[in-house]
PDB file of C-alpha atoms and ligand atoms in Angstrom:
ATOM      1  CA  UNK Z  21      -3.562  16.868   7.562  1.00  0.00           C
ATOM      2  CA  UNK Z  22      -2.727  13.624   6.697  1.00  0.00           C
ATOM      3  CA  UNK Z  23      -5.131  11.339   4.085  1.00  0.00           C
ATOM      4  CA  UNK Z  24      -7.157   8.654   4.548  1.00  0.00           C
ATOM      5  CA  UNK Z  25      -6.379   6.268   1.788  1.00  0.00           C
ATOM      6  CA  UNK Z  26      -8.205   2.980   0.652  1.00  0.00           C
ATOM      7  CA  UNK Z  27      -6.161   1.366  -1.721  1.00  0.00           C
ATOM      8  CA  UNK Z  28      -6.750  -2.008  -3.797  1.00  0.00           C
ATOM      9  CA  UNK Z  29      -4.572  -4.469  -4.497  1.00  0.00           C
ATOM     10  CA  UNK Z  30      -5.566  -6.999  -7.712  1.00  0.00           C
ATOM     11  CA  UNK Z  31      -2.566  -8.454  -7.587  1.00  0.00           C
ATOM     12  CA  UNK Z  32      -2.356 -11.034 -10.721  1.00  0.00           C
ATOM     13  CA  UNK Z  33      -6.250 -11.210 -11.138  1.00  0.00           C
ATOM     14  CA  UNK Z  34      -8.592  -9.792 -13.705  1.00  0.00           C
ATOM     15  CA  UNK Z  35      -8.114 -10.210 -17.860  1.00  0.00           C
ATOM     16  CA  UNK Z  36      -7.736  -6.833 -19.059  1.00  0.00           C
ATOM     17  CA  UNK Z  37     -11.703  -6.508 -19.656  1.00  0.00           C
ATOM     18  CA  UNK Z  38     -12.558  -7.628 -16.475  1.00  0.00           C
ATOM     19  CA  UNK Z  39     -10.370  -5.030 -15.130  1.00  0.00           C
ATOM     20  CA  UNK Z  40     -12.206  -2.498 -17.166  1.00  0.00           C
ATOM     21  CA  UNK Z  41     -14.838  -3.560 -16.381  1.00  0.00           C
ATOM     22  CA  UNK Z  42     -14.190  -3.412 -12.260  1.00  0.00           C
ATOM     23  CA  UNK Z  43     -12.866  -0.100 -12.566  1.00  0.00           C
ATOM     24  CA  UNK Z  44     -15.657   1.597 -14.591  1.00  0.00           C
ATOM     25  CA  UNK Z  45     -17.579  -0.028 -11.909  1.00  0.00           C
ATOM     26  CA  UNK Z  46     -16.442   0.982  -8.929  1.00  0.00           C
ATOM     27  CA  UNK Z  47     -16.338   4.751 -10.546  1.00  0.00           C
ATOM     28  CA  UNK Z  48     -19.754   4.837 -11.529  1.00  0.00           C
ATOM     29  CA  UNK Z  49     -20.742   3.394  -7.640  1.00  0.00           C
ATOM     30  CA  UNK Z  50     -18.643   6.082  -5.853  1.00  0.00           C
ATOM     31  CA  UNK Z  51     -19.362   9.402  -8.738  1.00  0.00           C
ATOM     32  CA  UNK Z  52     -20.917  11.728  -7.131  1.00  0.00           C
ATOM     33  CA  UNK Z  53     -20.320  10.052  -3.521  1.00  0.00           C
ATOM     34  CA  UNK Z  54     -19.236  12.719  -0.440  1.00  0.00           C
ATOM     35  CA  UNK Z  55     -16.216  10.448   0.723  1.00  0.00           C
ATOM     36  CA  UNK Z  56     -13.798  10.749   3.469  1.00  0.00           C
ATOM     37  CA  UNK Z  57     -11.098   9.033   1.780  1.00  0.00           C
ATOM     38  CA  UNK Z  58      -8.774   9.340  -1.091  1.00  0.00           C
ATOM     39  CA  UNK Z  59      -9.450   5.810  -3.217  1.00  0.00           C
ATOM     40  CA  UNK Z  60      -6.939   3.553  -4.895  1.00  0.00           C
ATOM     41  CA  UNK Z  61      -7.013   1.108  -7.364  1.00  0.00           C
ATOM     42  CA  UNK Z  62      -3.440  -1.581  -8.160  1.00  0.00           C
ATOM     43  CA  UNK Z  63      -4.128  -3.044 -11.201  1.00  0.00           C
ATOM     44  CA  UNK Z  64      -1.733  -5.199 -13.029  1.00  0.00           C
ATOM     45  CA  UNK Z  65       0.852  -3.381 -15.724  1.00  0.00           C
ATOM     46  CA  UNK Z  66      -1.236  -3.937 -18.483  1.00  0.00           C
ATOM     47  CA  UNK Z  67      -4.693  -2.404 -17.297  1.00  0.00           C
ATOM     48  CA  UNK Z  68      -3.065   0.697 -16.061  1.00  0.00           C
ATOM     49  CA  UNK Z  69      -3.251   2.883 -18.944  1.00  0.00           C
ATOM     50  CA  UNK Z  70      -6.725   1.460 -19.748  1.00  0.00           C
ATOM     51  CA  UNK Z  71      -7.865   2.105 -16.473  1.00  0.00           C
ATOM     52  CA  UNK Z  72      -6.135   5.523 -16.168  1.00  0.00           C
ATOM     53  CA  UNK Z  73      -8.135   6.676 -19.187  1.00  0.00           C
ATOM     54  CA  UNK Z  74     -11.432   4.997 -18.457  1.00  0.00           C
ATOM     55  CA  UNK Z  75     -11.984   6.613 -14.853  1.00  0.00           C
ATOM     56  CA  UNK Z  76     -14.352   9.772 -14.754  1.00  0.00           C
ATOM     57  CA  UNK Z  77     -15.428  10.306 -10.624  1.00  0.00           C
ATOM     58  CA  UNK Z  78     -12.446  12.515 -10.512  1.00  0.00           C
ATOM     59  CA  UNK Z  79     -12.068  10.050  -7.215  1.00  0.00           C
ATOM     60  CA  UNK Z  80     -10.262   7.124  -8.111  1.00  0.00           C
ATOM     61  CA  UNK Z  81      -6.127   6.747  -8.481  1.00  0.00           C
ATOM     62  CA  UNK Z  82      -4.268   4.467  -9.780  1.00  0.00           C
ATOM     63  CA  UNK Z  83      -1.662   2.428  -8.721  1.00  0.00           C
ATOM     64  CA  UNK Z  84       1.351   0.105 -10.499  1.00  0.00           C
ATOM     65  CA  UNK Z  85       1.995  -3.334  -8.011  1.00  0.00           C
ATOM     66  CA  UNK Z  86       5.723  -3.206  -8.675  1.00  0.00           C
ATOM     67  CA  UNK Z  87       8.167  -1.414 -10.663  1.00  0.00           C
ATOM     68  CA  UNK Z  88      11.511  -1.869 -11.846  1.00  0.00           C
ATOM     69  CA  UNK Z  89      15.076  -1.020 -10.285  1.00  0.00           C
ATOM     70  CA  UNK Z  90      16.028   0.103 -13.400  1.00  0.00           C
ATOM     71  CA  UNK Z  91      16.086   3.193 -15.106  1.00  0.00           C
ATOM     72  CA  UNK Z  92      15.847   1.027 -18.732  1.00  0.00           C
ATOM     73  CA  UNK Z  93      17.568  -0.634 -21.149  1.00  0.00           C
ATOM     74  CA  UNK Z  94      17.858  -4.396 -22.159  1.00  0.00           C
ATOM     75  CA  UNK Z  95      16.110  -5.802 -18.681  1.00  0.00           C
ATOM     76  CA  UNK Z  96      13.555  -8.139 -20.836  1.00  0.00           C
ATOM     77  CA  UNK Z  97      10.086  -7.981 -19.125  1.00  0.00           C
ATOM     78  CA  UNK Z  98      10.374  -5.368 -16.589  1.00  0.00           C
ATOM     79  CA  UNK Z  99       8.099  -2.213 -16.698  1.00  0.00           C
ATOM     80  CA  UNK Z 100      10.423   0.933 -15.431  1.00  0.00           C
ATOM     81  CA  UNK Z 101       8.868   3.944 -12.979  1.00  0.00           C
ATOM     82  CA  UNK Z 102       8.894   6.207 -15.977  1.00  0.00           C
ATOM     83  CA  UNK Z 103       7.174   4.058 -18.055  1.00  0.00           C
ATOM     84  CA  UNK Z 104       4.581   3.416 -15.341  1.00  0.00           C
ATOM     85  CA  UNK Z 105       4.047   7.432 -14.632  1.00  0.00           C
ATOM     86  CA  UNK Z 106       3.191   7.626 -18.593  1.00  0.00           C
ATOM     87  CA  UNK Z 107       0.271   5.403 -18.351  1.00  0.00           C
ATOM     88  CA  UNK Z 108      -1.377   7.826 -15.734  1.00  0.00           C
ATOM     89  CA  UNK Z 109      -0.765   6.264 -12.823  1.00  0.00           C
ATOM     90  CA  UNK Z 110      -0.248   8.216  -9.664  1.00  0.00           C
ATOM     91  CA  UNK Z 111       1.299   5.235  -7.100  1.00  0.00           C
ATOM     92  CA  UNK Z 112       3.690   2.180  -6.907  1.00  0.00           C
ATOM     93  CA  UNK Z 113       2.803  -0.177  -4.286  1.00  0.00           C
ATOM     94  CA  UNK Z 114       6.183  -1.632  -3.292  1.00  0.00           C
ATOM     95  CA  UNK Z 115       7.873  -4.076  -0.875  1.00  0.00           C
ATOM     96  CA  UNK Z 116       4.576  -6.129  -0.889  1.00  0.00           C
ATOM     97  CA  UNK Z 117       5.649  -9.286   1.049  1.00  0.00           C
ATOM     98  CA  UNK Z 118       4.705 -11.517  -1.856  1.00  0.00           C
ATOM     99  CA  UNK Z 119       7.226  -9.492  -3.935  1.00  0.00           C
ATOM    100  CA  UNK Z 120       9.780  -9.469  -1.059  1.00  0.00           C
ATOM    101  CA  UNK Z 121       9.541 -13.716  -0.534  1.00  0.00           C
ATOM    102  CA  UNK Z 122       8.664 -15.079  -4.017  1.00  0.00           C
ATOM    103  CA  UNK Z 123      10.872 -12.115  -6.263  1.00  0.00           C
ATOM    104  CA  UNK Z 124      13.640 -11.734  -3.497  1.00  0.00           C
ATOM    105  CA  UNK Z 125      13.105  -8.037  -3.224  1.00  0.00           C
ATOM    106  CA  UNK Z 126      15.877  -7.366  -0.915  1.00  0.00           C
ATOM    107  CA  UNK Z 127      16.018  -3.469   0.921  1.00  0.00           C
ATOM    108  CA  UNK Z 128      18.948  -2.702  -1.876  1.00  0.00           C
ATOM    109  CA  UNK Z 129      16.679  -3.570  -4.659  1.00  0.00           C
ATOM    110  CA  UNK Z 130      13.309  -1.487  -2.818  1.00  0.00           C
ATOM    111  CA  UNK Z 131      15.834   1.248  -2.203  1.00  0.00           C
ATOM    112  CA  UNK Z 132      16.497   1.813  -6.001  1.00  0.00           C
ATOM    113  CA  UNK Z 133      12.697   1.324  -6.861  1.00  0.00           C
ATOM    114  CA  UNK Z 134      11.250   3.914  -3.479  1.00  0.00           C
ATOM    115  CA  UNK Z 135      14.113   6.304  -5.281  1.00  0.00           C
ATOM    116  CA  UNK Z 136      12.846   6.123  -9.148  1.00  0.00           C
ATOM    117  CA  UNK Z 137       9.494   6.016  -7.996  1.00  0.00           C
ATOM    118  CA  UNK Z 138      10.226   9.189  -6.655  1.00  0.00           C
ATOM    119  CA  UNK Z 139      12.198  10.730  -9.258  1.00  0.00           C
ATOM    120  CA  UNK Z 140       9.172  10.191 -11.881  1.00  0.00           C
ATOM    121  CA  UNK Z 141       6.973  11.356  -9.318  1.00  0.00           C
ATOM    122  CA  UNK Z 142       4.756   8.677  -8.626  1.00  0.00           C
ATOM    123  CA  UNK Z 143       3.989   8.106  -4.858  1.00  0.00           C
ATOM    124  CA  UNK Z 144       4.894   4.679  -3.239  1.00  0.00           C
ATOM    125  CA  UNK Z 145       2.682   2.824  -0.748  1.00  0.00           C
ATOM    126  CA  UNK Z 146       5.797   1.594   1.212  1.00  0.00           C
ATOM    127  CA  UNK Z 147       4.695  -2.213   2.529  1.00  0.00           C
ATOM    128  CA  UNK Z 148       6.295  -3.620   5.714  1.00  0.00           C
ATOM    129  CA  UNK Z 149       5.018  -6.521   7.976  1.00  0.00           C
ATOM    130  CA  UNK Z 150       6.206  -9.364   9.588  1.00  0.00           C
ATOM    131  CA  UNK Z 151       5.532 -13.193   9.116  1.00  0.00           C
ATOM    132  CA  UNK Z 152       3.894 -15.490  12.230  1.00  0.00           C
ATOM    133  CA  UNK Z 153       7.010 -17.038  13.478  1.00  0.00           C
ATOM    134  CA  UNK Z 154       8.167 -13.618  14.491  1.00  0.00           C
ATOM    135  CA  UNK Z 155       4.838 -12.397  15.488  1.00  0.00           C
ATOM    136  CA  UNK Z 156       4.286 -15.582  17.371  1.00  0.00           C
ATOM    137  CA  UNK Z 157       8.047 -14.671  19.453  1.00  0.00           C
ATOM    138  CA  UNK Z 158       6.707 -10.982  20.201  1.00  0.00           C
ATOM    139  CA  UNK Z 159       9.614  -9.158  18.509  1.00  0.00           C
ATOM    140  CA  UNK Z 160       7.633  -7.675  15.356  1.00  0.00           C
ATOM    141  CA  UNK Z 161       8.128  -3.703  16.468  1.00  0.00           C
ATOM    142  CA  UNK Z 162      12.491  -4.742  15.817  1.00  0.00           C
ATOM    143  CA  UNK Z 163      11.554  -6.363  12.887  1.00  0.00           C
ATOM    144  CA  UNK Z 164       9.524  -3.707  11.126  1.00  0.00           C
ATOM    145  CA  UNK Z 165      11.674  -1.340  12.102  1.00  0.00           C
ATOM    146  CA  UNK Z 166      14.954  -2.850  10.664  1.00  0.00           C
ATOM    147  CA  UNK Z 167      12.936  -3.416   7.507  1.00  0.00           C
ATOM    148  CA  UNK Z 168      12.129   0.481   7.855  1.00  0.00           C
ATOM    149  CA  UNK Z 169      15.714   1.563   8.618  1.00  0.00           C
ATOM    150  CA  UNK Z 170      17.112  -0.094   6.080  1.00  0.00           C
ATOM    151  CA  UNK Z 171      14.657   0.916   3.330  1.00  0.00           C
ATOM    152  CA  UNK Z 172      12.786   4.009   3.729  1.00  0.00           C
ATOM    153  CA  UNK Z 173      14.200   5.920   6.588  1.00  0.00           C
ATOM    154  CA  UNK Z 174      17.410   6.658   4.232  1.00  0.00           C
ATOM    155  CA  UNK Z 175      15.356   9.461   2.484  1.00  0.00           C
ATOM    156  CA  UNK Z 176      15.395  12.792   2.978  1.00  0.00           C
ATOM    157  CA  UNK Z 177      12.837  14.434   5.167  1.00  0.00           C
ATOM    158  CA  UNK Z 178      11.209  15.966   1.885  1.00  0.00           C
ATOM    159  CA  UNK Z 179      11.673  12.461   0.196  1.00  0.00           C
ATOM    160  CA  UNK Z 180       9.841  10.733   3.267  1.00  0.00           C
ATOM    161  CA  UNK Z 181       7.050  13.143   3.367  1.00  0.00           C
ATOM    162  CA  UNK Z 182       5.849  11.898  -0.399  1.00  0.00           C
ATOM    163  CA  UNK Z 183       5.299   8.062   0.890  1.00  0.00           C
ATOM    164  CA  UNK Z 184       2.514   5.965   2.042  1.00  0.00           C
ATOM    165  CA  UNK Z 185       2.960   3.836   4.637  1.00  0.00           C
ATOM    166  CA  UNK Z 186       1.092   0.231   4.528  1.00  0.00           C
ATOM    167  CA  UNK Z 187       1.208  -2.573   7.731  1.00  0.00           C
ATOM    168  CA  UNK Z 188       0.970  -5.665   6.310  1.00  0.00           C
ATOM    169  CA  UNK Z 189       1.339  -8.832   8.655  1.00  0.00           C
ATOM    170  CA  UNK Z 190       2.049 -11.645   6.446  1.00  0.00           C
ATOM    171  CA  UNK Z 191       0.299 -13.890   8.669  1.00  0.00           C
ATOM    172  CA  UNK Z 192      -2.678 -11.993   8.317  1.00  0.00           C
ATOM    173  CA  UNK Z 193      -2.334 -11.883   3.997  1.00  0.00           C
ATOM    174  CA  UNK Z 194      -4.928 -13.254   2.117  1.00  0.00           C
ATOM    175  CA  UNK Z 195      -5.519 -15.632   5.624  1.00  0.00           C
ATOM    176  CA  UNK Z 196      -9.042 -14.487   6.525  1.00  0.00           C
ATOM    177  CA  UNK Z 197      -7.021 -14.355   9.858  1.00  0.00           C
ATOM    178  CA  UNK Z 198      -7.021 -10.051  10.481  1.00  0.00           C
ATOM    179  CA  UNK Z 199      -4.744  -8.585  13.372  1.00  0.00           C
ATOM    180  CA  UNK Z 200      -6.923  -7.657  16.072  1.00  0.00           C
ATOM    181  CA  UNK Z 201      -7.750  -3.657  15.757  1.00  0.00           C
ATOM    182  CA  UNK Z 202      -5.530  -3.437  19.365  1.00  0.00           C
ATOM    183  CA  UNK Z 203      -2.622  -5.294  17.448  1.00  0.00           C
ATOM    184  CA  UNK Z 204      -2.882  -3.187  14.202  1.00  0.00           C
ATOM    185  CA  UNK Z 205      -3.727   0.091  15.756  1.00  0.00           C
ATOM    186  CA  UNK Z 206      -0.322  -0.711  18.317  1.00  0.00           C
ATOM    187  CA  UNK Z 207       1.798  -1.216  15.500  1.00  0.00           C
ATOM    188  CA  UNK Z 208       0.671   1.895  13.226  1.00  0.00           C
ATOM    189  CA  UNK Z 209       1.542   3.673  16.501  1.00  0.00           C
ATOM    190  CA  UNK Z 210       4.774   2.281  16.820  1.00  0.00           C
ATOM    191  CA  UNK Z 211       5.427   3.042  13.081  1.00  0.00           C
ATOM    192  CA  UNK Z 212       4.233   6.646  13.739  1.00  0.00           C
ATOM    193  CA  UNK Z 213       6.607   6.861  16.742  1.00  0.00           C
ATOM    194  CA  UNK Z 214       9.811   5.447  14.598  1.00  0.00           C
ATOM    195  CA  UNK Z 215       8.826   8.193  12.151  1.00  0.00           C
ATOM    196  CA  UNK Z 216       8.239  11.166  15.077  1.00  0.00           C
ATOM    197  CA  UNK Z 217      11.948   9.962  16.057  1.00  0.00           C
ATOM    198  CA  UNK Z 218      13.355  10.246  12.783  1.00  0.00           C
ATOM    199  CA  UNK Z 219      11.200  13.005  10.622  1.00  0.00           C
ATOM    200  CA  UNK Z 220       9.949  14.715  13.373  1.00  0.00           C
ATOM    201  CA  UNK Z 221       6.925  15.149  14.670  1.00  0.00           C
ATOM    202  CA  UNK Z 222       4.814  16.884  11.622  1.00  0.00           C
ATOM    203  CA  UNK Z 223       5.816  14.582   9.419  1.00  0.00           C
ATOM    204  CA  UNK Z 224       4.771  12.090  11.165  1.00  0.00           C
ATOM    205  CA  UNK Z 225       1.421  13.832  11.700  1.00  0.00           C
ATOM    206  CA  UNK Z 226       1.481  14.173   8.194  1.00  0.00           C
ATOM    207  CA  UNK Z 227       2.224  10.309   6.924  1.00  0.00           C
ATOM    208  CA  UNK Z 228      -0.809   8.298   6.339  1.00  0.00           C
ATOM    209  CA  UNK Z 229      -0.344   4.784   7.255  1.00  0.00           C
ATOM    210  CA  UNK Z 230      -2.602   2.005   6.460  1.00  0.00           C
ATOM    211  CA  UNK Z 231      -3.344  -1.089   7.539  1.00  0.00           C
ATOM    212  CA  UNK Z 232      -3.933  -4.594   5.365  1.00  0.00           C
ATOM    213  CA  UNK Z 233      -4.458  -8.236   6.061  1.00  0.00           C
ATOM    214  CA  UNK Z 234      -7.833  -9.603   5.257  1.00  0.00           C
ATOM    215  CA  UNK Z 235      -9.484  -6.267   5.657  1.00  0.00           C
ATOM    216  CA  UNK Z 236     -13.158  -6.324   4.643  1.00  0.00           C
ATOM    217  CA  UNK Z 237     -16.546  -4.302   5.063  1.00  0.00           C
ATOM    218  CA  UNK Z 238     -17.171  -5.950   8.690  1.00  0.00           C
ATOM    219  CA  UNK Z 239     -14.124  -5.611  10.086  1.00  0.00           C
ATOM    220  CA  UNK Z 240     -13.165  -1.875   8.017  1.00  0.00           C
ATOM    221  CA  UNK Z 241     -15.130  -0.086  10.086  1.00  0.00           C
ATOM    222  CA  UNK Z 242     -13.411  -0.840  13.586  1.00  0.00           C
ATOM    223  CA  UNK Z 243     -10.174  -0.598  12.005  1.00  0.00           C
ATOM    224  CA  UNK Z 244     -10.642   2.940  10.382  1.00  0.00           C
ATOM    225  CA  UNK Z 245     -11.945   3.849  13.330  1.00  0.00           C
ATOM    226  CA  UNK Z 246      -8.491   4.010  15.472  1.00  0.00           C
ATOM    227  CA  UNK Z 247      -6.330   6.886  15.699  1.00  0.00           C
ATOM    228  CA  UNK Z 248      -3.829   6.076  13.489  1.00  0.00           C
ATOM    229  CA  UNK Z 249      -5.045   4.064  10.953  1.00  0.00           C
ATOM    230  CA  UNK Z 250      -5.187   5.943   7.928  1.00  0.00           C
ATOM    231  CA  UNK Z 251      -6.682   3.499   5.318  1.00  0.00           C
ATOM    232  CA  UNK Z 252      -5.924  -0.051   4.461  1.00  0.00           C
ATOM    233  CA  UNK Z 253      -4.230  -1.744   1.681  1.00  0.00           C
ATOM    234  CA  UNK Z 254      -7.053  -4.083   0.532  1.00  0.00           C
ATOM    235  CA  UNK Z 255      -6.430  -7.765  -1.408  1.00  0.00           C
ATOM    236  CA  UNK Z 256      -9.379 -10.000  -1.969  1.00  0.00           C
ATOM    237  CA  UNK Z 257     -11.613  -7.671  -0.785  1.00  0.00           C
ATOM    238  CA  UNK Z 258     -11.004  -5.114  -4.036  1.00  0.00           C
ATOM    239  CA  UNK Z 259     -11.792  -7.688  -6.720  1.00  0.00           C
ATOM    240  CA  UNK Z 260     -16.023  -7.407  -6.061  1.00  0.00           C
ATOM    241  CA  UNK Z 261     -17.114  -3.730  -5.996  1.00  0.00           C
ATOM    242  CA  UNK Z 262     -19.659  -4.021  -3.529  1.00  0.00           C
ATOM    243  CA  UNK Z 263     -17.260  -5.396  -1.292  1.00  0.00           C
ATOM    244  CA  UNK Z 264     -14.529  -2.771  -2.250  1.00  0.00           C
ATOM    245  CA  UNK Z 265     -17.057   0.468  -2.273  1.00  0.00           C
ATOM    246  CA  UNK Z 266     -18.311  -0.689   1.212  1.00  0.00           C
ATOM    247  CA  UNK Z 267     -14.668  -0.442   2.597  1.00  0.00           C
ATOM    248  CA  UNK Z 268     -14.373   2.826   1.262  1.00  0.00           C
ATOM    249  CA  UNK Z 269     -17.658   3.856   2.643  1.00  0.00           C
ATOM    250  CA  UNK Z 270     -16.240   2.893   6.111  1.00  0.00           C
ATOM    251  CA  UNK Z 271     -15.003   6.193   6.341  1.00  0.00           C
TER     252      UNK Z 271
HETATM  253  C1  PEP G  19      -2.546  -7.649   0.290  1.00  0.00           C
HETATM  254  O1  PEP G  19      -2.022  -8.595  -0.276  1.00  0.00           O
HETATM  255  O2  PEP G  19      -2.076  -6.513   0.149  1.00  0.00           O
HETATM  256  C2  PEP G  19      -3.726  -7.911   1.133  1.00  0.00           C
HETATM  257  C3  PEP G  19      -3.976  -7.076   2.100  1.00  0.00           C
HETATM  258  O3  PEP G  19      -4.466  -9.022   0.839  1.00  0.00           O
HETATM  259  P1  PEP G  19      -5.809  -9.490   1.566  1.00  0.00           P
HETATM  260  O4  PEP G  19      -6.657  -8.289   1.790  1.00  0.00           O
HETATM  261  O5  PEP G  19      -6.423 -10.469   0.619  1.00  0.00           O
HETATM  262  O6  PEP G  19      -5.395 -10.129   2.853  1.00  0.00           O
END
């Protein structure tokens, strides 16, 4: 049975005790709580060990935004997989479009951070989505899925089976603009069906996938509601614990 995953995504917001101070937060609201969903929480590199330690609900994961393609060494400012793992953290969002367009994270570079992720057992939420232009010419299902064959779909089935898959369409990123439940719930199908094709089919049963872009509590509950939406990867929306512990209450 696959997991149903809410995951947050701070991206370069919060001073480190304002992060705290989210994250005891959000604990304290959901100790105690019967949820349906496994919950995450992508702070930036320097709250993670902070964060790690503070949390008590037993509920509440962690997650690095980015790691390094590097094992280590003399790469001045990076943060490695290894070193990430030793804070406490449990995931690595990668491929996050932001990462992909302003860092130039090609599918060479994610391939070396998906496979150290890996290696210090961490889990990565695996981001793919495509920008309006290509949205807007109806040929997003070829583009996702070249950004999946060249990435992701080069591990081994036992490799594959660790990830988390997240749908991002950048269009819909931090736009207030969400994809319509019909147009995320189609493409989380599609991206189910690539992965029936090339895992097989329990794997695929198996994969959660999630969907993010402007996600909130009005529109979470539609979305979680489809068949294979498994979660979503949430931006804006996980920086105010009401708003955050509402999504995750959508389940
Ligand atoms: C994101 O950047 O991962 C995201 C989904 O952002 P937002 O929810 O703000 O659109």
């Amino acid at each position: 049975m696959r997991k149903n995953i809410v995951a947050g995504n701070w991206k370069m917001n919060k001073t480190l005790p304002e992060g705290l101070a989210l994250a005891k937060e959000i604990d304290n609201a959901v100790k105690g709580e019967n949820l349906n969903c496994e919950i995450v929480i992508g702070t930036p590199f320097i709250h993670l060990a902070s964060v790690a330690d503070a949390l008590s609900s037993g509920k509440i994961a962690v997650a690095a935004q980015n790691c390094a393609d590097k094992i280590s060494g003399a790469y001045t400012g990076e943060v490695s997989a290894a070193q990430v793992k030793s804070t406490g953290a449990e995931y690595v969002i990668l491929g996050h479009s932001e990462r992909r367009e302003y860092y130039h994270e090609t599918s060479e570079i994610l391939n070396a951070k998906v496979a150290l992720t890996l290696e210090n057992q961490l889990i990565p939420i695996y981001c793919c989505g495509e920008p309006k232009q290509v949205r807007e010419a109806n040929t997003q299902n070829a583009y996702v899925k070249r950004q999946l064959d060249e990435t992701v779909f080069n591990l081994s089935e036992v490799d594959f089976a660790k990830l988390v898959i997240a749908y991002e369409p950048i269009w819909a990123i931090g736009t207030g603009l969400t994809a319509t439940t019909e147009q995320a719930q189609e493409m989380l199908a599609y991206i189910r069906s690539l992965i029936v094709e090339k895992f097989g089919k329990q794997i695929a049963e198996n994969t959660s996938i999630l969907y993010g872009g402007s996600c909130n509590a009005k529109n979470a509950p539609e979305l979680f509601a489809q068949p294979d939406i498994d979660g979503g990867l949430i931006g804006g929306a996980s920086l105010k614990c009401d708003d955050f512990v509402q999504i995750v209450k959508a389940f």
